[in-house]
Amino acid sequence: MPWSNQSGGGGPWKGGGNNGGPWGGGNNNGPWGGGPNRGGGGGGGNTPPDLEELLRRTQDRMKNVMPGGGGRGLGVVGGLLVIAIVAGIWLFTGLYRVEEGEVGVELVFGEVTNQAGTGLNYNWPYPVGAVYLPQVALQRELTVGVEEFVTGSQVRSRDVPQESLMLTGDENIVDVGFKVQWRIKNTSEGIANFLFNIQNPEGTVKAVAESAMREVVGRSQIDAILTANKQAIQEDVRTLMQGTLDTYRAGVEVTEVQMQRVDPPQQVIDAFRDVQAARADQERIQNEAQSYANRVVPEARGEAARILEGANGYREQTVAEATGESERFTQIYDQYKNAPAVTRERMYLETMEKVLGANSKVIIDSKSGGQGVVPYLPLGELTGRSSANRTGGAQ
């Protein structure tokens, strides 16, 4: 029996003398002891547990427990019992727990067989099976162009010029630092791609992010990058990154790209700030001029419309008056043809009424013995004044 406790035996790796098995090393060497990769003979601290020694001790304990001592049959039973215990322990190690936000990816002989949800699950233990627990709900974040580090209780950052300096479409240099937020695609194919298609997910995402930002900045003008086009640039970078990672079948979903800092290089930043201030003044003056134009032009148009309406009213009034006068003259002429003497007298009286009615009246008595100027009481004027006073008092 290979595992019997015979003196001078020692099993297949416990040869006597100084040879001690296939790799030498004395009587204390097991199957891993003293091999070529273990530093020579002798069972050092790095030598794995001796399985034969473990079986021998188990047999000794069984002999003490079983009545009548032990023998060859006891050795067989003890060996089978040890094998059963080891097999049970091995099978028990296949239990694993999937926490909230994780997915259990089960492999058997290197092939994905199942993706388990939250809770206690089982899969074949190593080396038959394996389990990966990717955190699909975790929102990951990385920075490009900026290196963040913790000093005490504060988070500080410093530039990484080899990542942040980029060339724009109009051949200017701009210093860009940005963050990328990403996570694992929560689909069966996405999780499998993330685990097995890329070796360094974070490094891959960072390299793709830097490449995408350089491409978008390279086709943009520096004015648009430094001022109002940041949102469009961020969305373009996110879209380009997602397309590239999908081409790699990386199983990564890019959720957001956020530009933290966009500045010219430190050597020319003061000049760029002066240019930006001048452009801001230009925009302010243009806005003020536009505001003045928006206020003056409607007023001028309203005044022009008022003048036109007045001119149209005057024209219509004048034409109407002229038409009325011509019709009145025609009617008078018709009456004059019928009775010229009467018509002439009537026209004289009406004309005198209009002329004298608009002037002050002075009556002179030219008869003999007259007193000259004759006083009179202008009842019409008094009546008009009384009516005006009553109207003013009522107001």
PDB file of C-alpha atoms in Angstrom, residues 50-296:
ATOM      1  CA  ASP A  50       3.176  17.104   2.675  1.00  0.00           C
ATOM      2  CA  LEU A  51       0.037  15.163   1.678  1.00  0.00           C
ATOM      3  CA  GLU A  52       1.618  11.816   2.572  1.00  0.00           C
ATOM      4  CA  GLU A  53       2.519  13.072   6.032  1.00  0.00           C
ATOM      5  CA  LEU A  54      -1.041  14.267   6.503  1.00  0.00           C
ATOM      6  CA  LEU A  55      -2.404  10.837   5.486  1.00  0.00           C
ATOM      7  CA  ARG A  56       0.013   9.087   7.820  1.00  0.00           C
ATOM      8  CA  ARG A  57      -1.101  11.160  10.788  1.00  0.00           C
ATOM      9  CA  THR A  58      -4.731  10.514   9.951  1.00  0.00           C
ATOM     10  CA  GLN A  59      -4.037   6.769   9.845  1.00  0.00           C
ATOM     11  CA  ASP A  60      -2.359   6.946  13.249  1.00  0.00           C
ATOM     12  CA  ARG A  61      -5.398   8.685  14.737  1.00  0.00           C
ATOM     13  CA  MET A  62      -7.745   6.107  13.205  1.00  0.00           C
ATOM     14  CA  LYS A  63      -5.683   3.288  14.659  1.00  0.00           C
ATOM     15  CA  ASN A  64      -6.021   4.793  18.113  1.00  0.00           C
ATOM     16  CA  VAL A  65      -9.775   5.156  17.721  1.00  0.00           C
ATOM     17  CA  MET A  66     -10.613   1.785  16.067  1.00  0.00           C
ATOM     18  CA  PRO A  67     -10.637  -1.270  18.365  1.00  0.00           C
ATOM     19  CA  GLY A  68      -8.065  -3.969  17.757  1.00  0.00           C
ATOM     20  CA  GLY A  69      -5.482  -1.659  16.328  1.00  0.00           C
ATOM     21  CA  GLY A  70      -5.127  -1.170  12.616  1.00  0.00           C
ATOM     22  CA  GLY A  71      -3.886  -3.044   9.685  1.00  0.00           C
ATOM     23  CA  ARG A  72      -3.945  -3.055   5.976  1.00  0.00           C
ATOM     24  CA  GLY A  73      -7.730  -2.841   5.864  1.00  0.00           C
ATOM     25  CA  LEU A  74      -7.689   0.128   8.244  1.00  0.00           C
ATOM     26  CA  GLY A  75      -5.261   1.902   5.987  1.00  0.00           C
ATOM     27  CA  VAL A  76      -7.591   1.524   3.013  1.00  0.00           C
ATOM     28  CA  VAL A  77     -10.597   2.774   5.022  1.00  0.00           C
ATOM     29  CA  GLY A  78      -8.634   5.683   6.394  1.00  0.00           C
ATOM     30  CA  GLY A  79      -7.415   6.645   2.953  1.00  0.00           C
ATOM     31  CA  LEU A  80     -10.931   6.541   1.518  1.00  0.00           C
ATOM     32  CA  LEU A  81     -12.219   8.584   4.461  1.00  0.00           C
ATOM     33  CA  VAL A  82      -9.551  11.205   3.976  1.00  0.00           C
ATOM     34  CA  ILE A  83     -10.323  11.345   0.254  1.00  0.00           C
ATOM     35  CA  ALA A  84     -14.016  11.811   1.004  1.00  0.00           C
ATOM     36  CA  ILE A  85     -13.309  14.584   3.503  1.00  0.00           C
ATOM     37  CA  VAL A  86     -10.970  16.373   1.087  1.00  0.00           C
ATOM     38  CA  ALA A  87     -13.502  15.996  -1.730  1.00  0.00           C
ATOM     39  CA  GLY A  88     -16.276  17.385   0.489  1.00  0.00           C
ATOM     40  CA  ILE A  89     -14.164  20.357   1.485  1.00  0.00           C
ATOM     41  CA  TRP A  90     -13.263  20.924  -2.177  1.00  0.00           C
ATOM     42  CA  LEU A  91     -16.879  20.827  -3.261  1.00  0.00           C
ATOM     43  CA  PHE A  92     -17.884  23.137  -0.401  1.00  0.00           C
ATOM     44  CA  THR A  93     -15.474  25.794  -1.667  1.00  0.00           C
ATOM     45  CA  GLY A  94     -17.719  26.199  -4.723  1.00  0.00           C
ATOM     46  CA  LEU A  95     -20.194  28.290  -2.704  1.00  0.00           C
ATOM     47  CA  TYR A  96     -19.949  32.027  -3.279  1.00  0.00           C
ATOM     48  CA  ARG A  97     -22.028  35.127  -2.577  1.00  0.00           C
ATOM     49  CA  VAL A  98     -22.967  37.856  -5.067  1.00  0.00           C
ATOM     50  CA  GLU A  99     -23.373  41.250  -3.392  1.00  0.00           C
ATOM     51  CA  GLU A 100     -25.717  44.037  -4.449  1.00  0.00           C
ATOM     52  CA  GLY A 101     -24.487  45.721  -7.630  1.00  0.00           C
ATOM     53  CA  GLU A 102     -22.434  42.674  -8.691  1.00  0.00           C
ATOM     54  CA  VAL A 103     -22.964  39.859 -11.185  1.00  0.00           C
ATOM     55  CA  GLY A 104     -21.519  36.385 -10.746  1.00  0.00           C
ATOM     56  CA  VAL A 105     -19.961  35.127 -13.990  1.00  0.00           C
ATOM     57  CA  GLU A 106     -19.483  31.345 -13.746  1.00  0.00           C
ATOM     58  CA  LEU A 107     -16.892  29.480 -15.826  1.00  0.00           C
ATOM     59  CA  VAL A 108     -16.454  25.722 -16.250  1.00  0.00           C
ATOM     60  CA  PHE A 109     -13.231  24.643 -17.929  1.00  0.00           C
ATOM     61  CA  GLY A 110     -12.729  28.248 -19.075  1.00  0.00           C
ATOM     62  CA  GLU A 111     -16.137  28.624 -20.760  1.00  0.00           C
ATOM     63  CA  VAL A 112     -18.838  30.985 -19.475  1.00  0.00           C
ATOM     64  CA  THR A 113     -21.849  28.893 -18.423  1.00  0.00           C
ATOM     65  CA  ASN A 114     -24.004  31.242 -16.337  1.00  0.00           C
ATOM     66  CA  GLN A 115     -24.377  34.741 -14.912  1.00  0.00           C
ATOM     67  CA  ALA A 116     -25.818  34.630 -11.391  1.00  0.00           C
ATOM     68  CA  GLY A 117     -27.719  37.380  -9.589  1.00  0.00           C
ATOM     69  CA  THR A 118     -27.534  38.687  -6.035  1.00  0.00           C
ATOM     70  CA  GLY A 119     -27.412  36.080  -3.262  1.00  0.00           C
ATOM     71  CA  LEU A 120     -25.724  32.759  -2.446  1.00  0.00           C
ATOM     72  CA  ASN A 121     -24.768  30.697  -5.504  1.00  0.00           C
ATOM     73  CA  TYR A 122     -22.708  27.646  -6.387  1.00  0.00           C
ATOM     74  CA  ASN A 123     -20.270  26.744  -9.126  1.00  0.00           C
ATOM     75  CA  TRP A 124     -17.645  24.080  -9.600  1.00  0.00           C
ATOM     76  CA  PRO A 125     -14.566  24.946  -7.518  1.00  0.00           C
ATOM     77  CA  TYR A 126     -11.100  25.572  -8.872  1.00  0.00           C
ATOM     78  CA  PRO A 127      -9.558  24.172 -11.065  1.00  0.00           C
ATOM     79  CA  VAL A 128     -12.725  22.889 -12.748  1.00  0.00           C
ATOM     80  CA  GLY A 129     -14.645  26.154 -12.417  1.00  0.00           C
ATOM     81  CA  ALA A 130     -14.068  29.800 -11.636  1.00  0.00           C
ATOM     82  CA  VAL A 131     -16.232  32.796 -10.684  1.00  0.00           C
ATOM     83  CA  TYR A 132     -15.767  36.491 -11.499  1.00  0.00           C
ATOM     84  CA  LEU A 133     -17.714  39.177  -9.613  1.00  0.00           C
ATOM     85  CA  PRO A 134     -17.629  42.402 -11.677  1.00  0.00           C
ATOM     86  CA  GLN A 135     -19.286  45.449 -10.101  1.00  0.00           C
ATOM     87  CA  VAL A 136     -21.678  46.430 -12.878  1.00  0.00           C
ATOM     88  CA  ALA A 137     -23.411  49.179 -10.856  1.00  0.00           C
ATOM     89  CA  LEU A 138     -20.189  50.968  -9.888  1.00  0.00           C
ATOM     90  CA  GLN A 139     -19.674  54.353 -11.555  1.00  0.00           C
ATOM     91  CA  ARG A 140     -15.974  54.613 -12.312  1.00  0.00           C
ATOM     92  CA  GLU A 141     -14.076  57.839 -12.937  1.00  0.00           C
ATOM     93  CA  LEU A 142     -10.681  58.710 -14.352  1.00  0.00           C
ATOM     94  CA  THR A 143      -8.872  61.957 -15.157  1.00  0.00           C
ATOM     95  CA  VAL A 144      -6.835  62.867 -18.228  1.00  0.00           C
ATOM     96  CA  GLY A 145      -4.348  65.742 -18.202  1.00  0.00           C
ATOM     97  CA  VAL A 146      -4.648  66.112 -14.420  1.00  0.00           C
ATOM     98  CA  GLU A 147      -3.243  63.899 -11.678  1.00  0.00           C
ATOM     99  CA  GLU A 148      -5.121  63.964  -8.379  1.00  0.00           C
ATOM    100  CA  PHE A 149      -3.551  62.972  -5.078  1.00  0.00           C
ATOM    101  CA  VAL A 150      -4.482  63.258  -1.421  1.00  0.00           C
ATOM    102  CA  THR A 151      -2.419  65.418   0.936  1.00  0.00           C
ATOM    103  CA  GLY A 152      -3.669  65.118   4.475  1.00  0.00           C
ATOM    104  CA  SER A 153      -7.404  65.751   4.250  1.00  0.00           C
ATOM    105  CA  GLN A 154      -7.251  67.690   0.973  1.00  0.00           C
ATOM    106  CA  VAL A 155      -7.389  66.463  -2.612  1.00  0.00           C
ATOM    107  CA  ARG A 156      -4.804  68.257  -4.723  1.00  0.00           C
ATOM    108  CA  SER A 157      -4.067  68.058  -8.418  1.00  0.00           C
ATOM    109  CA  ARG A 158      -1.219  68.783 -10.773  1.00  0.00           C
ATOM    110  CA  ASP A 159      -0.934  69.020 -14.532  1.00  0.00           C
ATOM    111  CA  VAL A 160       0.331  66.184 -16.689  1.00  0.00           C
ATOM    112  CA  PRO A 161       1.620  68.058 -19.773  1.00  0.00           C
ATOM    113  CA  GLN A 162       2.205  64.941 -21.866  1.00  0.00           C
ATOM    114  CA  GLU A 163      -1.541  64.251 -21.626  1.00  0.00           C
ATOM    115  CA  SER A 164      -3.046  67.751 -21.482  1.00  0.00           C
ATOM    116  CA  LEU A 165      -1.243  69.748 -24.209  1.00  0.00           C
ATOM    117  CA  MET A 166      -3.168  69.461 -27.489  1.00  0.00           C
ATOM    118  CA  LEU A 167      -3.041  71.119 -30.912  1.00  0.00           C
ATOM    119  CA  THR A 168      -6.175  72.886 -32.160  1.00  0.00           C
ATOM    120  CA  GLY A 169      -7.486  73.143 -35.710  1.00  0.00           C
ATOM    121  CA  ASP A 170      -6.075  76.669 -36.143  1.00  0.00           C
ATOM    122  CA  GLU A 171      -2.589  75.516 -35.030  1.00  0.00           C
ATOM    123  CA  ASN A 172      -2.714  76.787 -31.467  1.00  0.00           C
ATOM    124  CA  ILE A 173      -1.785  74.848 -28.350  1.00  0.00           C
ATOM    125  CA  VAL A 174      -4.333  74.430 -25.567  1.00  0.00           C
ATOM    126  CA  ASP A 175      -4.032  72.825 -22.130  1.00  0.00           C
ATOM    127  CA  VAL A 176      -7.036  70.532 -21.515  1.00  0.00           C
ATOM    128  CA  GLY A 177      -7.853  68.578 -18.373  1.00  0.00           C
ATOM    129  CA  PHE A 178     -11.026  66.507 -18.199  1.00  0.00           C
ATOM    130  CA  LYS A 179     -12.779  63.670 -16.389  1.00  0.00           C
ATOM    131  CA  VAL A 180     -14.462  60.599 -17.829  1.00  0.00           C
ATOM    132  CA  GLN A 181     -17.171  58.648 -16.010  1.00  0.00           C
ATOM    133  CA  TRP A 182     -17.801  55.095 -17.205  1.00  0.00           C
ATOM    134  CA  ARG A 183     -19.205  51.766 -16.088  1.00  0.00           C
ATOM    135  CA  ILE A 184     -19.555  48.174 -17.252  1.00  0.00           C
ATOM    136  CA  LYS A 185     -22.347  47.533 -19.731  1.00  0.00           C
ATOM    137  CA  ASN A 186     -24.962  45.670 -17.744  1.00  0.00           C
ATOM    138  CA  THR A 187     -25.699  43.065 -20.407  1.00  0.00           C
ATOM    139  CA  SER A 188     -24.549  39.467 -20.736  1.00  0.00           C
ATOM    140  CA  GLU A 189     -22.407  40.263 -23.753  1.00  0.00           C
ATOM    141  CA  GLY A 190     -21.076  43.501 -22.253  1.00  0.00           C
ATOM    142  CA  ILE A 191     -19.979  41.826 -19.001  1.00  0.00           C
ATOM    143  CA  ALA A 192     -18.275  38.986 -20.858  1.00  0.00           C
ATOM    144  CA  ASN A 193     -16.503  41.427 -23.175  1.00  0.00           C
ATOM    145  CA  PHE A 194     -15.306  43.508 -20.213  1.00  0.00           C
ATOM    146  CA  LEU A 195     -13.866  40.466 -18.436  1.00  0.00           C
ATOM    147  CA  PHE A 196     -12.206  38.676 -21.334  1.00  0.00           C
ATOM    148  CA  ASN A 197     -11.655  41.055 -24.276  1.00  0.00           C
ATOM    149  CA  ILE A 198      -9.435  43.715 -22.695  1.00  0.00           C
ATOM    150  CA  GLN A 199      -6.568  43.192 -20.283  1.00  0.00           C
ATOM    151  CA  ASN A 200      -6.436  46.647 -18.643  1.00  0.00           C
ATOM    152  CA  PRO A 201      -9.916  48.280 -18.795  1.00  0.00           C
ATOM    153  CA  GLU A 202      -9.013  51.522 -17.026  1.00  0.00           C
ATOM    154  CA  GLY A 203      -5.866  52.032 -19.086  1.00  0.00           C
ATOM    155  CA  THR A 204      -7.789  51.299 -22.279  1.00  0.00           C
ATOM    156  CA  VAL A 205     -10.538  53.788 -21.421  1.00  0.00           C
ATOM    157  CA  LYS A 206      -7.964  56.451 -20.553  1.00  0.00           C
ATOM    158  CA  ALA A 207      -6.040  55.941 -23.805  1.00  0.00           C
ATOM    159  CA  VAL A 208      -9.260  56.090 -25.845  1.00  0.00           C
ATOM    160  CA  ALA A 209     -10.371  59.236 -23.963  1.00  0.00           C
ATOM    161  CA  GLU A 210      -7.113  61.061 -24.645  1.00  0.00           C
ATOM    162  CA  SER A 211      -7.162  60.039 -28.303  1.00  0.00           C
ATOM    163  CA  ALA A 212     -10.797  61.135 -28.761  1.00  0.00           C
ATOM    164  CA  MET A 213     -10.204  64.505 -27.080  1.00  0.00           C
ATOM    165  CA  ARG A 214      -7.155  65.170 -29.258  1.00  0.00           C
ATOM    166  CA  GLU A 215      -9.166  64.381 -32.385  1.00  0.00           C
ATOM    167  CA  VAL A 216     -12.073  66.663 -31.436  1.00  0.00           C
ATOM    168  CA  VAL A 217      -9.780  69.500 -30.319  1.00  0.00           C
ATOM    169  CA  GLY A 218      -7.730  69.065 -33.495  1.00  0.00           C
ATOM    170  CA  ARG A 219     -10.724  69.921 -35.680  1.00  0.00           C
ATOM    171  CA  SER A 220     -11.975  72.829 -33.516  1.00  0.00           C
ATOM    172  CA  GLN A 221     -10.932  76.487 -33.329  1.00  0.00           C
ATOM    173  CA  ILE A 222      -9.304  77.719 -30.159  1.00  0.00           C
ATOM    174  CA  ASP A 223     -11.929  80.448 -29.689  1.00  0.00           C
ATOM    175  CA  ALA A 224     -14.718  77.886 -29.635  1.00  0.00           C
ATOM    176  CA  ILE A 225     -12.765  75.678 -27.211  1.00  0.00           C
ATOM    177  CA  LEU A 226     -12.020  78.495 -24.763  1.00  0.00           C
ATOM    178  CA  THR A 227     -15.472  80.104 -24.812  1.00  0.00           C
ATOM    179  CA  ALA A 228     -18.881  78.728 -25.611  1.00  0.00           C
ATOM    180  CA  ASN A 229     -18.432  75.371 -27.365  1.00  0.00           C
ATOM    181  CA  LYS A 230     -17.441  73.180 -24.416  1.00  0.00           C
ATOM    182  CA  GLN A 231     -20.744  71.317 -24.198  1.00  0.00           C
ATOM    183  CA  ALA A 232     -20.615  70.323 -27.864  1.00  0.00           C
ATOM    184  CA  ILE A 233     -16.983  69.208 -27.526  1.00  0.00           C
ATOM    185  CA  GLN A 234     -17.800  67.057 -24.479  1.00  0.00           C
ATOM    186  CA  GLU A 235     -20.643  65.335 -26.310  1.00  0.00           C
ATOM    187  CA  ASP A 236     -18.500  64.758 -29.404  1.00  0.00           C
ATOM    188  CA  VAL A 237     -15.736  63.204 -27.285  1.00  0.00           C
ATOM    189  CA  ARG A 238     -18.217  60.934 -25.478  1.00  0.00           C
ATOM    190  CA  THR A 239     -19.742  59.761 -28.770  1.00  0.00           C
ATOM    191  CA  LEU A 240     -16.326  59.119 -30.333  1.00  0.00           C
ATOM    192  CA  MET A 241     -15.131  57.228 -27.249  1.00  0.00           C
ATOM    193  CA  GLN A 242     -18.225  55.042 -27.178  1.00  0.00           C
ATOM    194  CA  GLY A 243     -17.854  54.164 -30.843  1.00  0.00           C
ATOM    195  CA  THR A 244     -14.182  53.253 -30.426  1.00  0.00           C
ATOM    196  CA  LEU A 245     -14.797  51.107 -27.324  1.00  0.00           C
ATOM    197  CA  ASP A 246     -17.677  49.339 -29.055  1.00  0.00           C
ATOM    198  CA  THR A 247     -15.306  48.570 -31.923  1.00  0.00           C
ATOM    199  CA  TYR A 248     -12.903  47.044 -29.383  1.00  0.00           C
ATOM    200  CA  ARG A 249     -15.837  45.116 -27.843  1.00  0.00           C
ATOM    201  CA  ALA A 250     -14.660  46.389 -24.468  1.00  0.00           C
ATOM    202  CA  GLY A 251     -18.003  46.101 -22.664  1.00  0.00           C
ATOM    203  CA  VAL A 252     -17.683  49.688 -21.401  1.00  0.00           C
ATOM    204  CA  GLU A 253     -20.360  52.392 -21.380  1.00  0.00           C
ATOM    205  CA  VAL A 254     -19.146  56.020 -21.266  1.00  0.00           C
ATOM    206  CA  THR A 255     -21.720  58.039 -19.306  1.00  0.00           C
ATOM    207  CA  GLU A 256     -20.163  61.524 -19.179  1.00  0.00           C
ATOM    208  CA  VAL A 257     -17.159  63.565 -20.279  1.00  0.00           C
ATOM    209  CA  GLN A 258     -16.557  66.738 -18.276  1.00  0.00           C
ATOM    210  CA  MET A 259     -13.902  69.317 -19.177  1.00  0.00           C
ATOM    211  CA  GLN A 260     -12.399  70.658 -15.942  1.00  0.00           C
ATOM    212  CA  ARG A 261      -9.820  73.073 -17.272  1.00  0.00           C
ATOM    213  CA  VAL A 262      -9.264  74.567 -20.716  1.00  0.00           C
ATOM    214  CA  ASP A 263      -6.449  77.131 -20.792  1.00  0.00           C
ATOM    215  CA  PRO A 264      -3.690  78.231 -23.102  1.00  0.00           C
ATOM    216  CA  PRO A 265      -0.164  77.158 -22.124  1.00  0.00           C
ATOM    217  CA  GLN A 266       1.275  78.935 -19.097  1.00  0.00           C
ATOM    218  CA  GLN A 267       3.818  80.813 -21.240  1.00  0.00           C
ATOM    219  CA  VAL A 268       1.123  82.749 -23.147  1.00  0.00           C
ATOM    220  CA  ILE A 269      -1.828  82.642 -20.778  1.00  0.00           C
ATOM    221  CA  ASP A 270      -1.608  86.379 -19.936  1.00  0.00           C
ATOM    222  CA  ALA A 271      -1.805  87.368 -23.609  1.00  0.00           C
ATOM    223  CA  PHE A 272      -4.739  85.049 -24.156  1.00  0.00           C
ATOM    224  CA  ARG A 273      -6.544  86.552 -21.175  1.00  0.00           C
ATOM    225  CA  ASP A 274      -6.065  90.038 -22.635  1.00  0.00           C
ATOM    226  CA  VAL A 275      -7.503  88.828 -25.932  1.00  0.00           C
ATOM    227  CA  GLN A 276     -10.462  87.269 -24.147  1.00  0.00           C
ATOM    228  CA  ALA A 277     -11.077  90.496 -22.221  1.00  0.00           C
ATOM    229  CA  ALA A 278     -11.014  92.490 -25.473  1.00  0.00           C
ATOM    230  CA  ARG A 279     -13.450  90.044 -27.066  1.00  0.00           C
ATOM    231  CA  ALA A 280     -15.713  90.296 -24.044  1.00  0.00           C
ATOM    232  CA  ASP A 281     -15.698  94.098 -24.362  1.00  0.00           C
ATOM    233  CA  GLN A 282     -16.455  93.739 -28.055  1.00  0.00           C
ATOM    234  CA  GLU A 283     -19.422  91.498 -27.343  1.00  0.00           C
ATOM    235  CA  ARG A 284     -20.636  93.886 -24.629  1.00  0.00           C
ATOM    236  CA  ILE A 285     -20.476  96.902 -26.942  1.00  0.00           C
ATOM    237  CA  GLN A 286     -22.214  94.977 -29.696  1.00  0.00           C
ATOM    238  CA  ASN A 287     -24.959  93.959 -27.297  1.00  0.00           C
ATOM    239  CA  GLU A 288     -25.414  97.551 -26.138  1.00  0.00           C
ATOM    240  CA  ALA A 289     -25.585  98.780 -29.756  1.00  0.00           C
ATOM    241  CA  GLN A 290     -28.104  96.090 -30.601  1.00  0.00           C
ATOM    242  CA  SER A 291     -30.167  97.029 -27.574  1.00  0.00           C
ATOM    243  CA  TYR A 292     -30.129 100.704 -28.611  1.00  0.00           C
ATOM    244  CA  ALA A 293     -31.136  99.744 -32.156  1.00  0.00           C
ATOM    245  CA  ASN A 294     -33.943  97.569 -30.823  1.00  0.00           C
ATOM    246  CA  ARG A 295     -35.239 100.549 -28.855  1.00  0.00           C
ATOM    247  CA  VAL A 296     -34.776 103.346 -31.442  1.00  0.00           C
TER     248      VAL A 296
END
